[in-house]
XYZ file of C-alpha atoms in Angstrom:
98
model
C -49.554 -4.094 -40.023
C -50.385 -3.396 -36.196
C -50.001 -6.358 -33.621
C -52.669 -8.155 -32.846
C -50.992 -8.030 -29.129
C -49.373 -6.244 -26.060
C -45.726 -6.816 -24.452
C -44.138 -6.269 -21.667
C -41.237 -6.963 -20.426
C -40.400 -7.596 -16.370
C -37.461 -5.736 -15.327
C -34.965 -8.911 -15.116
C -35.522 -9.240 -19.281
C -34.576 -5.485 -19.679
C -31.061 -6.222 -17.569
C -30.949 -9.274 -20.264
C -31.691 -7.345 -22.674
C -29.397 -4.733 -21.690
C -26.898 -7.381 -20.933
C -26.340 -9.699 -23.791
C -28.009 -7.978 -26.751
C -26.387 -4.398 -25.781
C -29.728 -2.787 -26.325
C -30.961 0.253 -23.729
C -33.684 -0.728 -21.885
C -35.870 0.993 -23.087
C -35.897 -0.451 -26.486
C -36.769 -4.050 -24.866
C -40.915 -3.823 -25.468
C -39.350 -3.194 -29.637
C -37.599 -5.354 -29.424
C -39.839 -7.954 -28.091
C -42.483 -7.313 -30.105
C -39.784 -7.752 -33.058
C -39.177 -11.285 -32.167
C -42.600 -11.645 -31.528
C -43.192 -10.954 -35.181
C -40.017 -11.674 -36.929
C -39.080 -14.230 -35.007
C -38.264 -18.588 -35.103
C -41.108 -20.399 -33.457
C -40.510 -23.683 -31.536
C -42.160 -25.339 -34.736
C -39.913 -23.614 -37.336
C -36.574 -24.611 -35.387
C -34.754 -28.013 -36.666
C -34.754 -30.505 -33.942
C -31.506 -29.382 -32.069
C -32.250 -26.409 -31.827
C -35.785 -26.981 -30.559
C -34.774 -29.492 -27.382
C -32.657 -27.091 -26.134
C -34.935 -24.363 -26.620
C -37.280 -26.559 -23.705
C -35.056 -27.489 -22.003
C -33.646 -23.171 -21.677
C -37.249 -22.210 -20.864
C -38.041 -25.746 -18.477
C -35.324 -23.901 -16.489
C -36.620 -20.541 -16.158
C -38.912 -21.210 -13.102
C -43.065 -19.670 -13.372
C -46.098 -21.124 -12.937
C -47.231 -19.849 -16.516
C -46.381 -22.497 -19.468
C -43.858 -20.583 -21.391
C -43.065 -19.924 -24.679
C -40.422 -19.478 -26.910
C -39.168 -17.494 -30.429
C -35.466 -17.060 -31.552
C -34.694 -13.934 -33.282
C -31.247 -12.807 -34.129
C -29.170 -15.375 -31.914
C -31.152 -14.658 -29.067
C -34.181 -16.778 -27.677
C -36.581 -14.554 -25.800
C -38.496 -16.573 -23.158
C -42.126 -15.638 -22.853
C -45.702 -15.981 -21.207
C -48.890 -15.202 -23.241
C -52.445 -15.100 -20.975
C -54.409 -14.343 -24.414
C -53.143 -10.902 -26.304
C -50.788 -10.158 -23.402
C -46.809 -11.402 -24.361
C -44.601 -10.630 -21.214
C -41.069 -11.635 -21.598
C -39.145 -12.737 -18.600
C -35.988 -13.543 -19.703
C -33.604 -13.955 -22.784
C -30.857 -15.664 -23.854
C -27.738 -16.371 -25.877
C -27.644 -18.761 -28.169
C -24.537 -20.472 -27.659
C -22.126 -22.139 -30.791
C -23.392 -25.433 -30.331
C -26.552 -25.509 -31.351
C -26.484 -22.401 -33.936
């Protein structure tokens, strides 16, 4: 199945994926694509997890509206501009909210 979106990963997000997930920066786009297609969106999260995700997304500094998805115990924070999804950062999911 072909994705109906394009992904872009900022240098900061590449560094965070490498640091927090142990994945080489070359695989960052693939990982982000998997997070978008297989991850849990804000509407599917329980209340406590959703509140944490929104709080973490608000911390990320950007003028654009931030979106989140949870995949493999990591929160992917990105912005969406039509079909282009740009990953800003990746955060570890703390044990308290699992």
